[in-house]
CSV table of N, CA and C in Angstrom, one decimal:
chain,number,residue,atom,x,y,z
A,1,UNK,N,15.9,11.8,-7.8
A,1,UNK,CA,15.9,12.1,-9.2
A,1,UNK,C,14.5,12.2,-9.8
A,2,UNK,N,14.3,13.3,-10.4
A,2,UNK,CA,12.9,13.6,-11.0
A,2,UNK,C,12.8,12.8,-12.3
A,3,UNK,N,11.6,12.3,-12.5
A,3,UNK,CA,11.3,11.7,-13.8
A,3,UNK,C,10.9,12.7,-14.8
A,4,UNK,N,11.5,12.6,-16.0
A,4,UNK,CA,11.2,13.6,-17.1
A,4,UNK,C,10.4,12.9,-18.2
A,5,UNK,N,9.8,13.6,-19.0
A,5,UNK,CA,9.1,13.0,-20.2
A,5,UNK,C,10.1,12.3,-21.1
A,6,UNK,N,11.3,12.8,-21.2
A,6,UNK,CA,12.3,12.2,-22.0
A,6,UNK,C,12.7,10.8,-21.4
A,7,UNK,N,12.7,10.7,-20.1
A,7,UNK,CA,13.0,9.4,-19.4
A,7,UNK,C,11.8,8.5,-19.7
A,8,UNK,N,10.6,9.0,-19.6
A,8,UNK,CA,9.4,8.1,-19.9
A,8,UNK,C,9.5,7.6,-21.3
A,9,UNK,N,9.8,8.5,-22.2
A,9,UNK,CA,9.9,8.1,-23.7
A,9,UNK,C,10.9,7.0,-23.8
A,10,UNK,N,12.1,7.2,-23.3
A,10,UNK,CA,13.2,6.3,-23.4
A,10,UNK,C,12.8,4.9,-22.8
A,11,UNK,N,12.1,5.0,-21.7
A,11,UNK,CA,11.7,3.7,-21.0
A,11,UNK,C,10.7,3.0,-21.8
A,12,UNK,N,9.7,3.7,-22.4
A,12,UNK,CA,8.7,3.1,-23.2
A,12,UNK,C,9.3,2.5,-24.5
A,13,UNK,N,10.2,3.3,-25.1
A,13,UNK,CA,10.9,2.8,-26.3
A,13,UNK,C,11.7,1.6,-26.1
A,14,UNK,N,12.4,1.5,-24.9
A,14,UNK,CA,13.2,0.4,-24.6
A,14,UNK,C,12.3,-0.8,-24.4
A,15,UNK,N,11.2,-0.6,-23.7
A,15,UNK,CA,10.2,-1.7,-23.4
A,15,UNK,C,9.7,-2.2,-24.7
A,16,UNK,N,9.3,-1.3,-25.7
A,16,UNK,CA,8.7,-1.7,-26.9
A,16,UNK,C,9.8,-2.4,-27.8
A,17,UNK,N,11.0,-2.1,-27.7
A,17,UNK,CA,12.1,-2.8,-28.4
A,17,UNK,C,12.1,-4.3,-28.0
A,18,UNK,N,11.8,-4.6,-26.7
A,18,UNK,CA,11.8,-5.9,-26.2
A,18,UNK,C,10.4,-6.6,-26.4
A,19,UNK,N,9.4,-5.8,-26.4
A,19,UNK,CA,8.0,-6.3,-26.5
A,19,UNK,C,7.2,-5.5,-27.5
A,20,UNK,N,7.5,-5.6,-28.8
A,20,UNK,CA,6.8,-4.8,-29.8
A,20,UNK,C,5.3,-5.1,-29.9
A,21,UNK,N,4.9,-6.3,-29.5
A,21,UNK,CA,3.5,-6.7,-29.5
A,21,UNK,C,2.7,-5.8,-28.5
A,22,UNK,N,3.3,-5.0,-27.7
A,22,UNK,CA,2.6,-4.2,-26.7
A,22,UNK,C,2.3,-2.8,-27.2
A,23,UNK,N,2.7,-2.5,-28.5
A,23,UNK,CA,2.6,-1.1,-29.0
A,23,UNK,C,1.1,-0.6,-28.9
A,24,UNK,N,0.2,-1.5,-29.3
A,24,UNK,CA,-1.2,-1.0,-29.3
A,24,UNK,C,-1.7,-0.7,-27.9
A,25,UNK,N,-1.2,-1.5,-26.9
A,25,UNK,CA,-1.6,-1.3,-25.5
A,25,UNK,C,-1.1,0.1,-25.0
A,26,UNK,N,0.0,0.5,-25.6
A,26,UNK,CA,0.7,1.8,-25.1
A,26,UNK,C,0.4,2.9,-26.0
A,27,UNK,N,-0.6,2.8,-26.9
A,27,UNK,CA,-0.9,3.8,-27.9
A,27,UNK,C,-1.3,5.2,-27.3
A,28,UNK,N,-2.0,5.1,-26.2
A,28,UNK,CA,-2.4,6.4,-25.6
A,28,UNK,C,-1.2,7.1,-25.0
A,29,UNK,N,-0.3,6.4,-24.3
A,29,UNK,CA,0.9,7.0,-23.8
A,29,UNK,C,1.8,7.5,-24.9
A,30,UNK,N,1.9,6.7,-26.0
A,30,UNK,CA,2.8,7.2,-27.1
A,30,UNK,C,2.2,8.4,-27.8
A,31,UNK,N,0.9,8.5,-27.9
A,31,UNK,CA,0.2,9.6,-28.5
A,31,UNK,C,0.4,10.9,-27.7
A,32,UNK,N,0.3,10.7,-26.3
A,32,UNK,CA,0.5,11.9,-25.5
A,32,UNK,C,1.9,12.4,-25.5
A,33,UNK,N,2.9,11.4,-25.6
A,33,UNK,CA,4.3,11.8,-25.7
A,33,UNK,C,4.5,12.5,-27.0
A,34,UNK,N,3.9,12.0,-28.1
A,34,UNK,CA,4.1,12.6,-29.4
A,34,UNK,C,3.5,14.0,-29.5
A,35,UNK,N,2.4,14.2,-28.7
A,35,UNK,CA,1.8,15.6,-28.6
A,35,UNK,C,2.6,16.5,-27.7
A,36,UNK,N,3.6,16.0,-27.1
A,36,UNK,CA,4.4,16.9,-26.2
A,36,UNK,C,3.9,17.0,-24.8
A,37,UNK,N,3.0,16.1,-24.4
A,37,UNK,CA,2.5,16.1,-23.0
A,37,UNK,C,3.6,15.9,-22.0
A,38,UNK,N,3.5,16.6,-20.9
A,38,UNK,CA,4.5,16.4,-19.8
A,38,UNK,C,3.9,15.4,-18.9
A,39,UNK,N,4.2,14.1,-19.2
A,39,UNK,CA,3.6,13.0,-18.4
A,39,UNK,C,4.2,12.9,-17.0
A,40,UNK,N,5.2,13.8,-16.7
A,40,UNK,CA,5.7,13.8,-15.3
A,40,UNK,C,5.0,14.8,-14.4
A,41,UNK,N,4.0,15.5,-15.0
A,41,UNK,CA,3.3,16.6,-14.3
A,41,UNK,C,1.9,16.1,-13.9
A,42,UNK,N,1.6,16.3,-12.6
A,42,UNK,CA,0.2,16.0,-12.2
A,42,UNK,C,-0.8,16.9,-12.8
A,43,UNK,N,-0.3,18.0,-13.4
A,43,UNK,CA,-1.3,19.0,-14.1
A,43,UNK,C,-1.7,18.5,-15.4
A,44,UNK,N,-1.1,17.4,-15.9
A,44,UNK,CA,-1.4,16.8,-17.2
A,44,UNK,C,-2.6,15.8,-16.9
A,45,UNK,N,-3.8,16.3,-17.1
A,45,UNK,CA,-5.0,15.5,-16.8
A,45,UNK,C,-5.3,14.4,-17.8
A,46,UNK,N,-4.7,14.5,-19.0
A,46,UNK,CA,-5.0,13.4,-19.9
A,46,UNK,C,-4.3,12.1,-19.5
A,47,UNK,N,-3.3,12.2,-18.6
A,47,UNK,CA,-2.6,11.1,-18.1
A,47,UNK,C,-1.2,11.5,-17.6
A,48,UNK,N,-0.8,10.9,-16.6
A,48,UNK,CA,0.6,11.2,-16.1
A,48,UNK,C,1.2,10.0,-15.4
A,49,UNK,N,2.5,9.9,-15.3
A,49,UNK,CA,3.2,8.8,-14.8
A,49,UNK,C,3.1,8.8,-13.3
A,50,UNK,N,2.9,7.7,-12.6
A,50,UNK,CA,3.0,7.6,-11.2
A,50,UNK,C,3.7,6.3,-10.9
A,51,UNK,N,4.1,6.2,-9.7
A,51,UNK,CA,4.9,5.0,-9.2
A,51,UNK,C,4.5,4.7,-7.8
A,52,UNK,N,4.6,3.5,-7.4
A,52,UNK,CA,4.3,3.1,-6.1
A,52,UNK,C,5.3,2.1,-5.6
A,53,UNK,N,5.5,2.0,-4.3
A,53,UNK,CA,6.4,1.0,-3.7
A,53,UNK,C,6.0,0.8,-2.2
A,54,UNK,N,6.3,-0.4,-1.7
A,54,UNK,CA,6.2,-0.7,-0.3
A,54,UNK,C,7.6,-0.9,0.2
A,55,UNK,N,7.9,-0.1,1.2
A,55,UNK,CA,9.3,-0.2,1.8
A,55,UNK,C,9.1,-0.7,3.2
A,56,UNK,N,9.9,-1.8,3.5
A,56,UNK,CA,9.9,-2.4,4.8
A,56,UNK,C,11.4,-2.5,5.3
A,57,UNK,N,11.6,-2.3,6.5
A,57,UNK,CA,12.9,-2.5,7.1
A,57,UNK,C,13.0,-3.9,7.6
A,58,UNK,N,14.1,-4.3,8.1
A,58,UNK,CA,14.3,-5.7,8.6
A,58,UNK,C,13.4,-6.0,9.8
A,59,UNK,N,13.0,-5.0,10.5
A,59,UNK,CA,12.1,-5.2,11.6
A,59,UNK,C,10.6,-5.3,11.3
A,60,UNK,N,10.3,-5.2,10.0
A,60,UNK,CA,9.0,-5.3,9.5
A,60,UNK,C,8.2,-4.0,9.5
A,61,UNK,N,8.9,-2.9,9.8
A,61,UNK,CA,8.2,-1.6,9.8
A,61,UNK,C,8.0,-1.1,8.4
A,62,UNK,N,6.8,-0.5,8.2
A,62,UNK,CA,6.5,0.0,6.8
A,62,UNK,C,6.6,1.5,6.8
A,63,UNK,N,7.2,2.0,5.7
A,63,UNK,CA,7.2,3.5,5.5
A,63,UNK,C,5.9,3.9,4.8
A,64,UNK,N,5.3,4.9,5.5
A,64,UNK,CA,4.0,5.5,4.9
A,64,UNK,C,4.3,6.9,4.6
A,65,UNK,N,3.8,7.4,3.4
A,65,UNK,CA,4.0,8.7,3.0
A,65,UNK,C,2.6,9.4,2.9
A,66,UNK,N,2.4,10.5,3.5
A,66,UNK,CA,1.1,11.2,3.4
A,66,UNK,C,1.0,11.8,2.0
A,67,UNK,N,-0.2,11.5,1.4
A,67,UNK,CA,-0.5,12.1,0.0
A,67,UNK,C,-1.3,13.4,0.3
A,68,UNK,N,-0.7,14.5,-0.1
A,68,UNK,CA,-1.2,15.8,0.2
A,68,UNK,C,-2.6,16.0,-0.5
A,69,UNK,N,-2.6,15.7,-1.8
A,69,UNK,CA,-3.9,15.9,-2.5
A,69,UNK,C,-5.0,15.1,-2.0
A,70,UNK,N,-4.8,13.9,-1.7
A,70,UNK,CA,-5.9,13.0,-1.2
A,70,UNK,C,-6.0,13.0,0.3
A,71,UNK,N,-5.1,13.6,1.0
A,71,UNK,CA,-5.1,13.7,2.5
A,71,UNK,C,-5.2,12.3,3.1
A,72,UNK,N,-4.4,11.4,2.5
A,72,UNK,CA,-4.4,10.0,3.0
A,72,UNK,C,-3.0,9.6,3.3
């Protein structure tokens, strides 16, 4: 499932409903969303959403994914 700017906006709004004291900390993200920035695109150099995870199986093996841009 691809992340969209609409999903990011809904997630931030839901977070702020529960934690309104965090609005100042998220002002940059909110401003970019208000400006119509596509925060799901790596081409948005003012800022974009990323995610990370560590996946292990029951045998303790780790899933590694090669990052094409960083070649790591």
